[in-house]
Amino acid sequence: MDNITRRNLGLAYISDESIMEEQRACRRLLQKLNFMDRSDFEGIKAVIKDILGKSDNAFINPPFYCDYGSRIEVGKNFFANYNCTIIDTAPVRIGDNCQLAPNVSIFTAGHPVYPSTRNSLYEYGKPVSIGDNVWIGGNSVVCPGVTIGSNVVIGAGSVVTRDIPDWCVAVGNPCRVMRKITGEDRRKLFKDELIDDEAWADICSKTEGEAK
């Protein structure tokens, strides 16, 4: 069995020349993206679409790093801020309206724990799945095999090593659920500060059907 097939099946594999050729194609696009005029927003969007294969209004603030790009699937209105790294050895699936703060890293790659086994150059990838309406705070790390539900906030500096359920705030190393997100949070801006009346009226006009 060749190493691309082994990788795609989630088995132990070695990054041989066929694997590296796939990465070379991605790195050419990343080179273009990461050295573009940062004010060329439309040009950046076009290169992002080339990297990801498909996207609907996705935007990534360069620099951005990944291994393949084609193994990353994002939903509508995806946004990643500066210095995002996605090691997409295995598929990374991200839902609609997700935001990644600066320095977020998503890892699917892993290596055996035992030294001599690890030194054999065999590695593996385990997929990461992130639901809709997720905000991941700055300097957070999402580890291989993790599923994050929908409507979740991951606090800054978290290391997500286990699955996180829907509708919660989770934070820490290792990342743990701190509390549920409820209707009482809907008008909050920062901590207990409320959104001002003008902005709140605008938000309500755009979110008809939700409880006010």
mmCIF file of C-alpha atoms in Angstrom:
data_model
loop_
_atom_site.group_PDB
_atom_site.id
_atom_site.type_symbol
_atom_site.label_atom_id
_atom_site.label_comp_id
_atom_site.label_asym_id
_atom_site.label_seq_id
_atom_site.Cartn_x
_atom_site.Cartn_y
_atom_site.Cartn_z
ATOM 1 C CA MET A 1 0.000 0.000 0.000
ATOM 2 C CA ASP A 2 1.466 3.389 -0.955
ATOM 3 C CA ASN A 3 1.959 6.110 1.645
ATOM 4 C CA ILE A 4 -0.680 8.482 0.258
ATOM 5 C CA THR A 5 -3.277 5.730 0.623
ATOM 6 C CA ARG A 6 -2.003 4.880 4.095
ATOM 7 C CA ARG A 7 -2.185 8.547 5.128
ATOM 8 C CA ASN A 8 -5.698 8.950 3.757
ATOM 9 C CA LEU A 9 -6.862 5.848 5.662
ATOM 10 C CA GLY A 10 -5.471 7.202 8.935
ATOM 11 C CA LEU A 11 -2.802 4.482 9.106
ATOM 12 C CA ALA A 12 0.873 4.829 9.961
ATOM 13 C CA TYR A 13 2.689 6.295 6.970
ATOM 14 C CA ILE A 14 5.994 7.884 5.947
ATOM 15 C CA SER A 15 6.282 11.285 4.243
ATOM 16 C CA ASP A 16 7.941 10.009 1.101
ATOM 17 C CA GLU A 17 8.508 11.847 -2.192
ATOM 18 C CA SER A 18 4.865 11.469 -3.285
ATOM 19 C CA ILE A 19 3.699 13.102 -0.053
ATOM 20 C CA MET A 20 6.262 15.880 -0.348
ATOM 21 C CA GLU A 21 5.200 16.638 -3.923
ATOM 22 C CA GLU A 22 1.673 17.339 -2.686
ATOM 23 C CA GLN A 23 3.125 19.651 -0.046
ATOM 24 C CA ARG A 24 5.285 21.446 -2.617
ATOM 25 C CA ALA A 25 2.194 22.402 -4.614
ATOM 26 C CA CYS A 26 0.605 23.855 -1.491
ATOM 27 C CA ARG A 27 3.768 25.709 -0.468
ATOM 28 C CA ARG A 28 3.913 27.479 -3.820
ATOM 29 C CA LEU A 29 0.463 28.908 -3.142
ATOM 30 C CA LEU A 30 1.382 29.768 0.464
ATOM 31 C CA GLN A 31 4.479 31.584 -0.789
ATOM 32 C CA LYS A 32 2.248 33.695 -3.008
ATOM 33 C CA LEU A 33 -0.282 34.359 -0.225
ATOM 34 C CA ASN A 34 2.216 35.177 2.487
ATOM 35 C CA PHE A 35 4.089 37.740 0.400
ATOM 36 C CA MET A 36 1.098 39.511 -1.123
ATOM 37 C CA ASP A 37 0.220 43.145 -0.570
ATOM 38 C CA ARG A 38 -1.732 42.923 2.697
ATOM 39 C CA SER A 39 -4.193 45.554 1.423
ATOM 40 C CA ASP A 40 -5.119 43.463 -1.635
ATOM 41 C CA PHE A 41 -8.136 41.883 0.036
ATOM 42 C CA GLU A 42 -9.714 40.567 -3.172
ATOM 43 C CA GLY A 43 -6.410 39.078 -4.335
ATOM 44 C CA ILE A 44 -5.931 37.394 -0.951
ATOM 45 C CA LYS A 45 -9.436 35.905 -1.148
ATOM 46 C CA ALA A 46 -8.690 34.483 -4.608
ATOM 47 C CA VAL A 47 -5.481 32.760 -3.452
ATOM 48 C CA ILE A 48 -7.257 31.412 -0.362
ATOM 49 C CA LYS A 49 -9.831 29.823 -2.668
ATOM 50 C CA ASP A 50 -6.988 28.212 -4.639
ATOM 51 C CA ILE A 51 -5.440 26.854 -1.433
ATOM 52 C CA LEU A 52 -8.630 25.497 0.109
ATOM 53 C CA GLY A 53 -10.169 24.238 -3.115
ATOM 54 C CA LYS A 54 -13.544 25.733 -2.243
ATOM 55 C CA SER A 55 -14.718 28.499 0.041
ATOM 56 C CA ASP A 56 -17.661 30.862 0.408
ATOM 57 C CA ASN A 57 -16.497 34.300 1.544
ATOM 58 C CA ALA A 58 -13.485 32.900 3.433
ATOM 59 C CA PHE A 59 -10.717 35.250 4.486
ATOM 60 C CA ILE A 60 -7.381 34.540 6.155
ATOM 61 C CA ASN A 61 -5.016 37.268 7.288
ATOM 62 C CA PRO A 62 -1.513 36.257 6.139
ATOM 63 C CA PRO A 63 0.748 34.710 7.154
ATOM 64 C CA PHE A 64 -0.997 31.363 7.025
ATOM 65 C CA TYR A 65 0.533 27.884 7.084
ATOM 66 C CA CYS A 66 -0.772 24.431 6.178
ATOM 67 C CA ASP A 67 0.542 21.232 4.588
ATOM 68 C CA TYR A 68 -1.961 20.544 1.817
ATOM 69 C CA GLY A 69 -4.863 22.995 1.932
ATOM 70 C CA SER A 70 -7.047 20.591 -0.039
ATOM 71 C CA ARG A 71 -7.669 18.638 3.173
ATOM 72 C CA ILE A 72 -9.206 21.703 4.871
ATOM 73 C CA GLU A 73 -12.958 22.204 4.401
ATOM 74 C CA VAL A 74 -14.479 25.462 5.643
ATOM 75 C CA GLY A 75 -18.078 26.646 5.618
ATOM 76 C CA LYS A 76 -19.499 30.075 4.880
ATOM 77 C CA ASN A 77 -17.841 33.233 6.217
ATOM 78 C CA PHE A 78 -14.733 31.559 7.626
ATOM 79 C CA PHE A 79 -12.170 33.955 9.110
ATOM 80 C CA ALA A 80 -8.700 33.235 10.462
ATOM 81 C CA ASN A 81 -6.472 35.972 11.839
ATOM 82 C CA TYR A 82 -2.685 36.324 11.617
ATOM 83 C CA ASN A 83 -0.338 33.348 12.063
ATOM 84 C CA CYS A 84 -2.909 30.592 11.752
ATOM 85 C CA THR A 85 -1.405 27.116 11.321
ATOM 86 C CA ILE A 86 -3.460 24.114 10.208
ATOM 87 C CA ILE A 87 -1.503 20.877 9.892
ATOM 88 C CA ASP A 88 -3.978 19.028 7.683
ATOM 89 C CA THR A 89 -2.427 15.567 7.507
ATOM 90 C CA ALA A 90 -5.984 14.324 8.127
ATOM 91 C CA PRO A 91 -9.125 16.222 7.114
ATOM 92 C CA VAL A 92 -10.045 19.392 9.009
ATOM 93 C CA ARG A 93 -13.730 20.259 8.713
ATOM 94 C CA ILE A 94 -14.904 23.674 9.932
ATOM 95 C CA GLY A 95 -18.533 24.820 9.794
ATOM 96 C CA ASP A 96 -20.205 28.111 8.931
ATOM 97 C CA ASN A 97 -19.412 31.467 10.559
ATOM 98 C CA CYS A 98 -16.283 30.336 12.405
ATOM 99 C CA GLN A 99 -13.584 32.715 13.591
ATOM 100 C CA LEU A 100 -10.004 31.951 14.601
ATOM 101 C CA ALA A 101 -8.100 34.616 16.548
ATOM 102 C CA PRO A 102 -4.355 35.239 15.991
ATOM 103 C CA ASN A 103 -1.914 32.368 16.491
ATOM 104 C CA VAL A 104 -4.497 29.578 16.506
ATOM 105 C CA SER A 105 -3.068 26.165 15.597
ATOM 106 C CA ILE A 106 -5.033 23.109 14.526
ATOM 107 C CA PHE A 107 -3.018 19.892 14.430
ATOM 108 C CA THR A 108 -4.103 16.564 12.938
ATOM 109 C CA ALA A 109 -0.605 15.057 12.748
ATOM 110 C CA GLY A 110 0.919 12.891 15.425
ATOM 111 C CA HIS A 111 3.900 10.634 16.094
ATOM 112 C CA PRO A 112 4.334 7.445 18.134
ATOM 113 C CA VAL A 113 5.294 7.936 21.787
ATOM 114 C CA TYR A 114 7.978 5.232 21.951
ATOM 115 C CA PRO A 115 11.347 6.679 20.796
ATOM 116 C CA SER A 116 12.540 3.962 18.437
ATOM 117 C CA THR A 117 9.099 3.676 16.858
ATOM 118 C CA ARG A 118 8.951 7.444 16.405
ATOM 119 C CA ASN A 119 12.446 7.477 14.899
ATOM 120 C CA SER A 120 11.287 5.052 12.200
ATOM 121 C CA LEU A 121 9.703 8.136 10.517
ATOM 122 C CA TYR A 122 6.214 6.661 10.659
ATOM 123 C CA GLU A 123 3.556 9.179 11.645
ATOM 124 C CA TYR A 124 -0.242 9.443 11.506
ATOM 125 C CA GLY A 125 -3.130 11.881 11.089
ATOM 126 C CA LYS A 126 -6.451 11.992 12.920
ATOM 127 C CA PRO A 127 -9.231 14.335 11.740
ATOM 128 C CA VAL A 128 -10.475 17.470 13.494
ATOM 129 C CA SER A 129 -14.084 18.632 13.226
ATOM 130 C CA ILE A 130 -15.400 22.056 14.279
ATOM 131 C CA GLY A 131 -19.110 22.948 14.132
ATOM 132 C CA ASP A 132 -20.911 26.140 13.166
ATOM 133 C CA ASN A 133 -20.570 29.516 14.922
ATOM 134 C CA VAL A 134 -17.356 28.693 16.773
ATOM 135 C CA TRP A 135 -14.887 31.319 17.994
ATOM 136 C CA ILE A 136 -11.433 30.065 19.008
ATOM 137 C CA GLY A 137 -9.394 32.535 21.065
ATOM 138 C CA GLY A 138 -5.805 33.568 20.396
ATOM 139 C CA ASN A 139 -2.865 31.227 20.990
ATOM 140 C CA SER A 140 -5.136 28.188 21.271
ATOM 141 C CA VAL A 141 -4.192 24.714 20.051
ATOM 142 C CA VAL A 142 -6.614 22.061 18.813
ATOM 143 C CA CYS A 143 -5.067 18.571 18.949
ATOM 144 C CA PRO A 144 -5.542 15.548 16.654
ATOM 145 C CA GLY A 145 -8.845 13.690 16.729
ATOM 146 C CA VAL A 146 -10.814 16.433 18.507
ATOM 147 C CA THR A 147 -14.423 17.391 17.737
ATOM 148 C CA ILE A 148 -15.680 20.829 18.791
ATOM 149 C CA GLY A 149 -19.458 21.288 18.665
ATOM 150 C CA SER A 150 -21.467 24.233 17.351
ATOM 151 C CA ASN A 151 -21.982 27.595 19.093
ATOM 152 C CA VAL A 152 -18.813 27.245 21.166
ATOM 153 C CA VAL A 153 -16.274 29.760 22.452
ATOM 154 C CA ILE A 154 -12.774 28.439 23.180
ATOM 155 C CA GLY A 155 -10.927 30.824 25.513
ATOM 156 C CA ALA A 156 -7.537 32.266 24.615
ATOM 157 C CA GLY A 157 -4.527 30.090 25.334
ATOM 158 C CA SER A 158 -6.489 26.840 25.493
ATOM 159 C CA VAL A 159 -5.143 23.425 24.524
ATOM 160 C CA VAL A 160 -8.062 21.347 23.290
ATOM 161 C CA THR A 161 -7.239 17.668 23.832
ATOM 162 C CA ARG A 162 -10.768 16.265 24.103
ATOM 163 C CA ASP A 163 -14.181 16.783 22.509
ATOM 164 C CA ILE A 164 -16.143 19.935 23.426
ATOM 165 C CA PRO A 165 -19.985 19.850 23.305
ATOM 166 C CA ASP A 166 -22.345 22.410 21.729
ATOM 167 C CA TRP A 167 -23.308 25.735 23.328
ATOM 168 C CA CYS A 168 -20.555 26.248 25.856
ATOM 169 C CA VAL A 169 -17.549 28.329 26.855
ATOM 170 C CA ALA A 170 -14.453 26.157 27.330
ATOM 171 C CA VAL A 171 -10.988 27.232 28.381
ATOM 172 C CA GLY A 172 -7.712 26.001 29.844
ATOM 173 C CA ASN A 173 -4.918 23.483 29.436
ATOM 174 C CA PRO A 174 -6.346 20.944 29.041
ATOM 175 C CA CYS A 175 -9.442 22.767 27.768
ATOM 176 C CA ARG A 176 -12.543 22.184 29.929
ATOM 177 C CA VAL A 177 -16.132 23.374 29.762
ATOM 178 C CA MET A 178 -16.593 26.355 32.087
ATOM 179 C CA ARG A 179 -20.278 27.077 31.515
ATOM 180 C CA LYS A 180 -23.169 26.856 29.082
ATOM 181 C CA ILE A 181 -24.019 29.710 26.727
ATOM 182 C CA THR A 182 -27.637 30.827 27.305
ATOM 183 C CA GLY A 183 -30.050 33.509 26.146
ATOM 184 C CA GLU A 184 -28.754 35.743 28.924
ATOM 185 C CA ASP A 185 -25.504 36.099 26.951
ATOM 186 C CA ARG A 186 -27.192 37.429 23.821
ATOM 187 C CA ARG A 187 -26.786 41.158 24.558
ATOM 188 C CA LYS A 188 -23.473 40.941 26.401
ATOM 189 C CA LEU A 189 -20.423 42.575 24.834
ATOM 190 C CA PHE A 190 -17.510 42.088 27.253
ATOM 191 C CA LYS A 191 -18.050 40.336 30.567
ATOM 192 C CA ASP A 192 -21.253 41.967 31.957
ATOM 193 C CA GLU A 193 -21.111 45.052 29.717
ATOM 194 C CA LEU A 194 -24.184 45.283 27.482
ATOM 195 C CA ILE A 195 -24.231 46.210 23.800
ATOM 196 C CA ASP A 196 -25.402 49.811 23.342
ATOM 197 C CA ASP A 197 -28.957 50.534 22.146
ATOM 198 C CA GLU A 198 -27.997 51.624 18.608
ATOM 199 C CA ALA A 199 -25.885 48.544 17.872
ATOM 200 C CA TRP A 200 -28.402 46.287 19.596
ATOM 201 C CA ALA A 201 -31.258 47.554 17.412
ATOM 202 C CA ASP A 202 -29.136 46.839 14.332
ATOM 203 C CA ILE A 203 -28.305 43.333 15.567
ATOM 204 C CA CYS A 204 -31.973 42.590 16.272
ATOM 205 C CA SER A 205 -32.952 43.732 12.761
ATOM 206 C CA LYS A 206 -30.475 41.218 11.323
ATOM 207 C CA THR A 207 -31.448 38.305 13.560
ATOM 208 C CA GLU A 208 -35.237 38.270 13.327
ATOM 209 C CA GLY A 209 -36.763 35.160 14.815
ATOM 210 C CA GLU A 210 -34.418 34.968 17.782
ATOM 211 C CA ALA A 211 -35.692 35.920 21.215
ATOM 212 C CA LYS A 212 -34.865 39.486 22.092
#
